[in-house]
């Protein structure tokens, strides 16, 4: 789990800040697209495109792994 967590943290850190911010607001902040757009002061379309770029970048950095699966894996480890 620590290896997955470290890989995910490194991949997140490598993302451009604006893409990372959108991803974190939606994935971990549980905001919807409209809420994230309002929080960042950008149009909803910009949120959608940045989220797509962030997810694509994470998949590429993690060798095709689903970032959500790694997140779920670390949560399971934390609970157990």
mmCIF file of N, CA, C and O in Angstrom:
data_model
loop_
_atom_site.group_PDB
_atom_site.id
_atom_site.type_symbol
_atom_site.label_atom_id
_atom_site.label_comp_id
_atom_site.label_asym_id
_atom_site.label_seq_id
_atom_site.Cartn_x
_atom_site.Cartn_y
_atom_site.Cartn_z
ATOM 1 N N UNK A 1 0.823 -1.192 0.000
ATOM 2 C CA UNK A 1 0.000 0.000 0.000
ATOM 3 C C UNK A 1 0.870 1.260 0.000
ATOM 4 O O UNK A 1 0.544 2.232 -0.658
ATOM 5 N N UNK A 2 1.959 1.212 0.757
ATOM 6 C CA UNK A 2 2.837 2.395 0.816
ATOM 7 C C UNK A 2 3.421 2.705 -0.556
ATOM 8 O O UNK A 2 3.554 3.856 -0.924
ATOM 9 N N UNK A 3 3.763 1.672 -1.321
ATOM 10 C CA UNK A 3 4.294 1.884 -2.658
ATOM 11 C C UNK A 3 3.260 2.524 -3.568
ATOM 12 O O UNK A 3 3.568 3.443 -4.330
ATOM 13 N N UNK A 4 2.005 2.062 -3.484
ATOM 14 C CA UNK A 4 0.926 2.650 -4.280
ATOM 15 C C UNK A 4 0.679 4.087 -3.877
ATOM 16 O O UNK A 4 0.475 4.949 -4.720
ATOM 17 N N UNK A 5 0.698 4.328 -2.594
ATOM 18 C CA UNK A 5 0.468 5.686 -2.086
ATOM 19 C C UNK A 5 1.576 6.626 -2.554
ATOM 20 O O UNK A 5 1.312 7.746 -2.975
ATOM 21 N N UNK A 6 2.810 6.166 -2.510
ATOM 22 C CA UNK A 6 3.941 6.985 -2.947
ATOM 23 C C UNK A 6 3.869 7.257 -4.445
ATOM 24 O O UNK A 6 4.139 8.380 -4.892
ATOM 25 N N UNK A 7 3.511 6.239 -5.226
ATOM 26 C CA UNK A 7 3.375 6.431 -6.681
ATOM 27 C C UNK A 7 2.277 7.436 -6.996
ATOM 28 O O UNK A 7 2.441 8.298 -7.850
ATOM 29 N N UNK A 8 1.144 7.320 -6.308
ATOM 30 C CA UNK A 8 0.040 8.230 -6.533
ATOM 31 C C UNK A 8 0.424 9.650 -6.130
ATOM 32 O O UNK A 8 0.152 10.604 -6.859
ATOM 33 N N UNK A 9 1.084 9.799 -4.999
ATOM 34 C CA UNK A 9 1.511 11.129 -4.547
ATOM 35 C C UNK A 9 2.484 11.753 -5.539
ATOM 36 O O UNK A 9 2.382 12.940 -5.862
ATOM 37 N N UNK A 10 3.409 10.975 -6.049
ATOM 38 C CA UNK A 10 4.358 11.477 -7.036
ATOM 39 C C UNK A 10 3.677 11.881 -8.330
ATOM 40 O O UNK A 10 3.988 12.907 -8.927
ATOM 41 N N UNK A 11 2.721 11.051 -8.771
ATOM 42 C CA UNK A 11 1.984 11.356 -9.998
ATOM 43 C C UNK A 11 1.140 12.608 -9.827
ATOM 44 O O UNK A 11 1.075 13.451 -10.733
ATOM 45 N N UNK A 12 0.515 12.772 -8.681
ATOM 46 C CA UNK A 12 -0.259 13.985 -8.413
ATOM 47 C C UNK A 12 0.636 15.220 -8.394
ATOM 48 O O UNK A 12 0.289 16.251 -8.956
ATOM 49 N N UNK A 13 1.787 15.102 -7.762
ATOM 50 C CA UNK A 13 2.710 16.233 -7.682
ATOM 51 C C UNK A 13 3.225 16.651 -9.047
ATOM 52 O O UNK A 13 3.528 17.828 -9.273
ATOM 53 N N UNK A 14 3.294 15.707 -9.979
ATOM 54 C CA UNK A 14 3.805 16.005 -11.316
ATOM 55 C C UNK A 14 2.776 16.692 -12.215
ATOM 56 O O UNK A 14 3.140 17.257 -13.241
ATOM 57 N N UNK A 15 1.511 16.647 -11.818
ATOM 58 C CA UNK A 15 0.473 17.300 -12.627
ATOM 59 C C UNK A 15 0.596 18.816 -12.541
ATOM 60 O O UNK A 15 0.990 19.346 -11.499
ATOM 61 N N UNK A 16 0.199 19.521 -13.596
ATOM 62 C CA UNK A 16 0.105 20.978 -13.486
ATOM 63 C C UNK A 16 -0.883 21.332 -12.364
ATOM 64 O O UNK A 16 -1.902 20.648 -12.203
ATOM 65 N N UNK A 17 -0.587 22.362 -11.610
ATOM 66 C CA UNK A 17 -1.395 22.722 -10.439
ATOM 67 C C UNK A 17 -2.867 22.906 -10.783
ATOM 68 O O UNK A 17 -3.735 22.460 -10.032
ATOM 69 N N UNK A 18 -3.161 23.536 -11.895
ATOM 70 C CA UNK A 18 -4.579 23.788 -12.214
ATOM 71 C C UNK A 18 -5.329 22.482 -12.479
ATOM 72 O O UNK A 18 -6.503 22.365 -12.123
ATOM 73 N N UNK A 19 -4.678 21.494 -13.064
ATOM 74 C CA UNK A 19 -5.326 20.200 -13.287
ATOM 75 C C UNK A 19 -5.446 19.431 -11.978
ATOM 76 O O UNK A 19 -6.465 18.805 -11.697
ATOM 77 N N UNK A 20 -4.398 19.479 -11.173
ATOM 78 C CA UNK A 20 -4.411 18.795 -9.873
ATOM 79 C C UNK A 20 -5.504 19.372 -8.974
ATOM 80 O O UNK A 20 -6.231 18.638 -8.305
ATOM 81 N N UNK A 21 -5.650 20.704 -8.971
ATOM 82 C CA UNK A 21 -6.664 21.343 -8.130
ATOM 83 C C UNK A 21 -8.067 20.851 -8.473
ATOM 84 O O UNK A 21 -8.856 20.540 -7.583
ATOM 85 N N UNK A 22 -8.370 20.783 -9.772
ATOM 86 C CA UNK A 22 -9.684 20.304 -10.196
ATOM 87 C C UNK A 22 -9.879 18.861 -9.754
ATOM 88 O O UNK A 22 -10.925 18.504 -9.196
ATOM 89 N N UNK A 23 -8.900 18.021 -9.986
ATOM 90 C CA UNK A 23 -9.003 16.618 -9.614
ATOM 91 C C UNK A 23 -9.247 16.458 -8.114
ATOM 92 O O UNK A 23 -10.123 15.706 -7.693
ATOM 93 N N UNK A 24 -8.512 17.179 -7.317
ATOM 94 C CA UNK A 24 -8.658 17.055 -5.868
ATOM 95 C C UNK A 24 -10.007 17.577 -5.382
ATOM 96 O O UNK A 24 -10.620 16.985 -4.490
ATOM 97 N N UNK A 25 -10.477 18.675 -5.968
ATOM 98 C CA UNK A 25 -11.784 19.207 -5.569
ATOM 99 C C UNK A 25 -12.902 18.217 -5.871
ATOM 100 O O UNK A 25 -13.828 18.054 -5.082
ATOM 101 N N UNK A 26 -12.799 17.544 -7.000
ATOM 102 C CA UNK A 26 -13.867 16.628 -7.406
ATOM 103 C C UNK A 26 -13.701 15.255 -6.759
ATOM 104 O O UNK A 26 -14.647 14.709 -6.200
ATOM 105 N N UNK A 27 -12.503 14.700 -6.818
ATOM 106 C CA UNK A 27 -12.295 13.338 -6.309
ATOM 107 C C UNK A 27 -12.284 13.255 -4.789
ATOM 108 O O UNK A 27 -12.905 12.369 -4.208
ATOM 109 N N UNK A 28 -11.580 14.155 -4.144
ATOM 110 C CA UNK A 28 -11.472 14.086 -2.693
ATOM 111 C C UNK A 28 -12.334 15.121 -1.983
ATOM 112 O O UNK A 28 -12.756 14.894 -0.859
ATOM 113 N N UNK A 29 -12.602 16.240 -2.640
ATOM 114 C CA UNK A 29 -13.450 17.264 -2.043
ATOM 115 C C UNK A 29 -14.922 17.002 -2.248
ATOM 116 O O UNK A 29 -15.763 17.654 -1.655
ATOM 117 N N UNK A 30 -15.238 16.037 -3.116
ATOM 118 C CA UNK A 30 -16.609 15.632 -3.401
ATOM 119 C C UNK A 30 -17.465 16.778 -3.939
ATOM 120 O O UNK A 30 -18.660 16.825 -3.697
ATOM 121 N N UNK A 31 -16.848 17.704 -4.671
ATOM 122 C CA UNK A 31 -17.585 18.770 -5.321
ATOM 123 C C UNK A 31 -18.039 18.282 -6.691
ATOM 124 O O UNK A 31 -17.386 17.441 -7.301
ATOM 125 N N UNK A 32 -19.176 18.812 -7.165
ATOM 126 C CA UNK A 32 -19.570 18.503 -8.537
ATOM 127 C C UNK A 32 -18.885 19.518 -9.458
ATOM 128 O O UNK A 32 -18.185 20.417 -8.996
ATOM 129 N N UNK A 33 -19.085 19.353 -10.761
ATOM 130 C CA UNK A 33 -18.394 20.220 -11.718
ATOM 131 C C UNK A 33 -18.728 21.691 -11.498
ATOM 132 O O UNK A 33 -17.843 22.549 -11.543
ATOM 133 N N UNK A 34 -19.999 21.992 -11.271
ATOM 134 C CA UNK A 34 -20.418 23.382 -11.079
ATOM 135 C C UNK A 34 -19.794 23.980 -9.817
ATOM 136 O O UNK A 34 -19.350 25.136 -9.815
ATOM 137 N N UNK A 35 -19.746 23.206 -8.745
ATOM 138 C CA UNK A 35 -19.146 23.692 -7.492
ATOM 139 C C UNK A 35 -17.643 23.924 -7.656
ATOM 140 O O UNK A 35 -17.103 24.915 -7.156
ATOM 141 N N UNK A 36 -16.977 23.008 -8.342
ATOM 142 C CA UNK A 36 -15.543 23.169 -8.581
ATOM 143 C C UNK A 36 -15.286 24.392 -9.449
ATOM 144 O O UNK A 36 -14.352 25.159 -9.198
ATOM 145 N N UNK A 37 -16.135 24.589 -10.470
ATOM 146 C CA UNK A 37 -15.987 25.753 -11.348
ATOM 147 C C UNK A 37 -16.137 27.042 -10.552
ATOM 148 O O UNK A 37 -15.345 27.987 -10.718
ATOM 149 N N UNK A 38 -17.118 27.083 -9.676
ATOM 150 C CA UNK A 38 -17.327 28.269 -8.854
ATOM 151 C C UNK A 38 -16.152 28.499 -7.907
ATOM 152 O O UNK A 38 -15.666 29.617 -7.763
ATOM 153 N N UNK A 39 -15.676 27.429 -7.285
ATOM 154 C CA UNK A 39 -14.555 27.551 -6.348
ATOM 155 C C UNK A 39 -13.295 28.074 -7.037
ATOM 156 O O UNK A 39 -12.526 28.832 -6.445
ATOM 157 N N UNK A 40 -13.102 27.668 -8.289
ATOM 158 C CA UNK A 40 -11.899 28.058 -9.020
ATOM 159 C C UNK A 40 -12.092 29.310 -9.877
ATOM 160 O O UNK A 40 -11.116 29.826 -10.427
ATOM 161 N N UNK A 41 -13.339 29.745 -10.024
ATOM 162 C CA UNK A 41 -13.611 30.919 -10.830
ATOM 163 C C UNK A 41 -13.402 30.694 -12.320
ATOM 164 O O UNK A 41 -12.921 31.581 -13.027
ATOM 165 N N UNK A 42 -13.740 29.488 -12.785
ATOM 166 C CA UNK A 42 -13.588 29.140 -14.202
ATOM 167 C C UNK A 42 -14.904 28.541 -14.693
ATOM 168 O O UNK A 42 -15.727 28.090 -13.899
ATOM 169 N N UNK A 43 -15.112 28.496 -16.023
ATOM 170 C CA UNK A 43 -16.318 27.861 -16.552
ATOM 171 C C UNK A 43 -16.322 26.349 -16.318
ATOM 172 O O UNK A 43 -15.265 25.726 -16.164
ATOM 173 N N UNK A 44 -17.518 25.759 -16.322
ATOM 174 C CA UNK A 44 -17.658 24.326 -16.126
ATOM 175 C C UNK A 44 -16.903 23.553 -17.203
ATOM 176 O O UNK A 44 -16.285 22.515 -16.914
ATOM 177 N N UNK A 45 -16.915 24.034 -18.428
ATOM 178 C CA UNK A 45 -16.186 23.359 -19.506
ATOM 179 C C UNK A 45 -14.698 23.269 -19.223
ATOM 180 O O UNK A 45 -14.044 22.277 -19.566
ATOM 181 N N UNK A 46 -14.158 24.294 -18.583
ATOM 182 C CA UNK A 46 -12.743 24.293 -18.208
ATOM 183 C C UNK A 46 -12.484 23.236 -17.142
ATOM 184 O O UNK A 46 -11.475 22.523 -17.190
ATOM 185 N N UNK A 47 -13.404 23.107 -16.204
ATOM 186 C CA UNK A 47 -13.281 22.067 -15.171
ATOM 187 C C UNK A 47 -13.265 20.693 -15.824
ATOM 188 O O UNK A 47 -12.424 19.851 -15.513
ATOM 189 N N UNK A 48 -14.162 20.467 -16.765
ATOM 190 C CA UNK A 48 -14.240 19.164 -17.435
ATOM 191 C C UNK A 48 -12.949 18.853 -18.193
ATOM 192 O O UNK A 48 -12.427 17.740 -18.113
ATOM 193 N N UNK A 49 -12.420 19.832 -18.915
ATOM 194 C CA UNK A 49 -11.207 19.569 -19.690
ATOM 195 C C UNK A 49 -9.995 19.377 -18.781
ATOM 196 O O UNK A 49 -9.164 18.508 -19.032
ATOM 197 N N UNK A 50 -9.901 20.151 -17.714
ATOM 198 C CA UNK A 50 -8.778 19.978 -16.781
ATOM 199 C C UNK A 50 -8.858 18.631 -16.073
ATOM 200 O O UNK A 50 -7.831 17.983 -15.844
ATOM 201 N N UNK A 51 -10.064 18.214 -15.725
ATOM 202 C CA UNK A 51 -10.232 16.917 -15.077
ATOM 203 C C UNK A 51 -9.823 15.792 -16.024
ATOM 204 O O UNK A 51 -9.132 14.854 -15.618
ATOM 205 N N UNK A 52 -10.215 15.915 -17.269
ATOM 206 C CA UNK A 52 -9.820 14.909 -18.256
ATOM 207 C C UNK A 52 -8.298 14.849 -18.376
ATOM 208 O O UNK A 52 -7.706 13.760 -18.374
ATOM 209 N N UNK A 53 -7.667 16.007 -18.465
ATOM 210 C CA UNK A 53 -6.199 16.041 -18.566
ATOM 211 C C UNK A 53 -5.543 15.460 -17.319
ATOM 212 O O UNK A 53 -4.534 14.747 -17.415
ATOM 213 N N UNK A 54 -6.097 15.761 -16.162
ATOM 214 C CA UNK A 54 -5.528 15.235 -14.916
ATOM 215 C C UNK A 54 -5.639 13.717 -14.865
ATOM 216 O O UNK A 54 -4.668 13.023 -14.533
ATOM 217 N N UNK A 55 -6.804 13.190 -15.200
ATOM 218 C CA UNK A 55 -6.994 11.738 -15.175
ATOM 219 C C UNK A 55 -6.093 11.045 -16.188
ATOM 220 O O UNK A 55 -5.499 10.008 -15.893
ATOM 221 N N UNK A 56 -5.989 11.642 -17.376
ATOM 222 C CA UNK A 56 -5.117 11.069 -18.406
ATOM 223 C C UNK A 56 -3.666 11.084 -17.943
ATOM 224 O O UNK A 56 -2.936 10.105 -18.106
ATOM 225 N N UNK A 57 -3.235 12.186 -17.353
ATOM 226 C CA UNK A 57 -1.868 12.291 -16.853
ATOM 227 C C UNK A 57 -1.576 11.295 -15.755
ATOM 228 O O UNK A 57 -0.496 10.684 -15.721
ATOM 229 N N UNK A 58 -2.529 11.102 -14.858
ATOM 230 C CA UNK A 58 -2.337 10.117 -13.785
ATOM 231 C C UNK A 58 -2.252 8.706 -14.345
ATOM 232 O O UNK A 58 -1.392 7.928 -13.941
ATOM 233 N N UNK A 59 -3.154 8.373 -15.258
ATOM 234 C CA UNK A 59 -3.105 7.037 -15.855
ATOM 235 C C UNK A 59 -1.761 6.783 -16.521
ATOM 236 O O UNK A 59 -1.176 5.714 -16.376
ATOM 237 N N UNK A 60 -1.300 7.773 -17.258
ATOM 238 C CA UNK A 60 -0.015 7.635 -17.954
ATOM 239 C C UNK A 60 1.110 7.465 -16.937
ATOM 240 O O UNK A 60 1.967 6.590 -17.080
ATOM 241 N N UNK A 61 1.131 8.287 -15.897
ATOM 242 C CA UNK A 61 2.196 8.231 -14.893
ATOM 243 C C UNK A 61 2.170 6.928 -14.097
ATOM 244 O O UNK A 61 3.212 6.462 -13.638
ATOM 245 N N UNK A 62 0.985 6.349 -13.966
ATOM 246 C CA UNK A 62 0.853 5.123 -13.186
ATOM 247 C C UNK A 62 0.874 3.877 -14.063
ATOM 248 O O UNK A 62 0.536 2.787 -13.610
ATOM 249 N N UNK A 63 1.273 4.047 -15.295
ATOM 250 C CA UNK A 63 1.406 2.906 -16.189
ATOM 251 C C UNK A 63 0.089 2.293 -16.607
ATOM 252 O O UNK A 63 -0.008 1.081 -16.765
ATOM 253 N N UNK A 64 -0.934 3.116 -16.747
ATOM 254 C CA UNK A 64 -2.227 2.627 -17.188
ATOM 255 C C UNK A 64 -3.153 2.236 -16.052
ATOM 256 O O UNK A 64 -4.288 1.849 -16.290
ATOM 257 N N UNK A 65 -2.693 2.334 -14.819
ATOM 258 C CA UNK A 65 -3.542 2.000 -13.676
ATOM 259 C C UNK A 65 -4.619 3.052 -13.499
ATOM 260 O O UNK A 65 -4.435 4.213 -13.826
ATOM 261 N N UNK A 66 -5.750 2.622 -12.955
ATOM 262 C CA UNK A 66 -6.827 3.540 -12.643
ATOM 263 C C UNK A 66 -6.516 4.230 -11.322
ATOM 264 O O UNK A 66 -6.424 3.571 -10.290
ATOM 265 N N UNK A 67 -6.369 5.569 -11.312
ATOM 266 C CA UNK A 67 -6.050 6.281 -10.065
ATOM 267 C C UNK A 67 -7.094 6.056 -8.981
ATOM 268 O O UNK A 67 -6.766 5.981 -7.811
ATOM 269 N N UNK A 68 -8.356 5.895 -9.361
ATOM 270 C CA UNK A 68 -9.401 5.659 -8.374
ATOM 271 C C UNK A 68 -9.194 4.322 -7.673
ATOM 272 O O UNK A 68 -9.454 4.187 -6.486
ATOM 273 N N UNK A 69 -8.715 3.333 -8.396
ATOM 274 C CA UNK A 69 -8.467 2.025 -7.799
ATOM 275 C C UNK A 69 -7.357 2.123 -6.765
ATOM 276 O O UNK A 69 -7.426 1.513 -5.704
ATOM 277 N N UNK A 70 -6.322 2.894 -7.059
ATOM 278 C CA UNK A 70 -5.250 3.077 -6.080
ATOM 279 C C UNK A 70 -5.763 3.803 -4.854
ATOM 280 O O UNK A 70 -5.413 3.467 -3.733
ATOM 281 N N UNK A 71 -6.640 4.791 -5.049
ATOM 282 C CA UNK A 71 -7.224 5.530 -3.931
ATOM 283 C C UNK A 71 -8.044 4.582 -3.066
ATOM 284 O O UNK A 71 -7.918 4.579 -1.850
ATOM 285 N N UNK A 72 -8.872 3.741 -3.687
ATOM 286 C CA UNK A 72 -9.687 2.789 -2.946
ATOM 287 C C UNK A 72 -8.817 1.796 -2.194
ATOM 288 O O UNK A 72 -9.100 1.441 -1.060
ATOM 289 N N UNK A 73 -7.722 1.377 -2.824
ATOM 290 C CA UNK A 73 -6.803 0.419 -2.205
ATOM 291 C C UNK A 73 -6.185 1.001 -0.940
ATOM 292 O O UNK A 73 -6.101 0.340 0.081
ATOM 293 N N UNK A 74 -5.776 2.265 -0.970
ATOM 294 C CA UNK A 74 -5.163 2.870 0.205
ATOM 295 C C UNK A 74 -6.188 3.086 1.299
ATOM 296 O O UNK A 74 -5.881 2.958 2.472
ATOM 297 N N UNK A 75 -7.458 3.378 0.943
ATOM 298 C CA UNK A 75 -8.503 3.517 1.953
ATOM 299 C C UNK A 75 -8.745 2.199 2.656
ATOM 300 O O UNK A 75 -8.908 2.160 3.861
ATOM 301 N N UNK A 76 -8.785 1.089 1.897
ATOM 302 C CA UNK A 76 -8.990 -0.229 2.486
ATOM 303 C C UNK A 76 -7.873 -0.557 3.463
ATOM 304 O O UNK A 76 -8.097 -1.088 4.529
ATOM 305 N N UNK A 77 -6.637 -0.220 3.097
ATOM 306 C CA UNK A 77 -5.487 -0.483 3.946
ATOM 307 C C UNK A 77 -5.579 0.340 5.232
ATOM 308 O O UNK A 77 -5.283 -0.132 6.312
ATOM 309 N N UNK A 78 -6.000 1.604 5.113
ATOM 310 C CA UNK A 78 -6.120 2.466 6.273
ATOM 311 C C UNK A 78 -7.169 1.947 7.253
ATOM 312 O O UNK A 78 -7.008 2.061 8.459
ATOM 313 N N UNK A 79 -8.241 1.353 6.728
ATOM 314 C CA UNK A 79 -9.309 0.854 7.583
ATOM 315 C C UNK A 79 -8.979 -0.491 8.225
ATOM 316 O O UNK A 79 -9.473 -0.798 9.274
ATOM 317 N N UNK A 80 -8.168 -1.283 7.535
ATOM 318 C CA UNK A 80 -7.929 -2.648 8.003
ATOM 319 C C UNK A 80 -6.698 -2.751 8.718
ATOM 320 O O UNK A 80 -6.025 -3.009 9.437
#
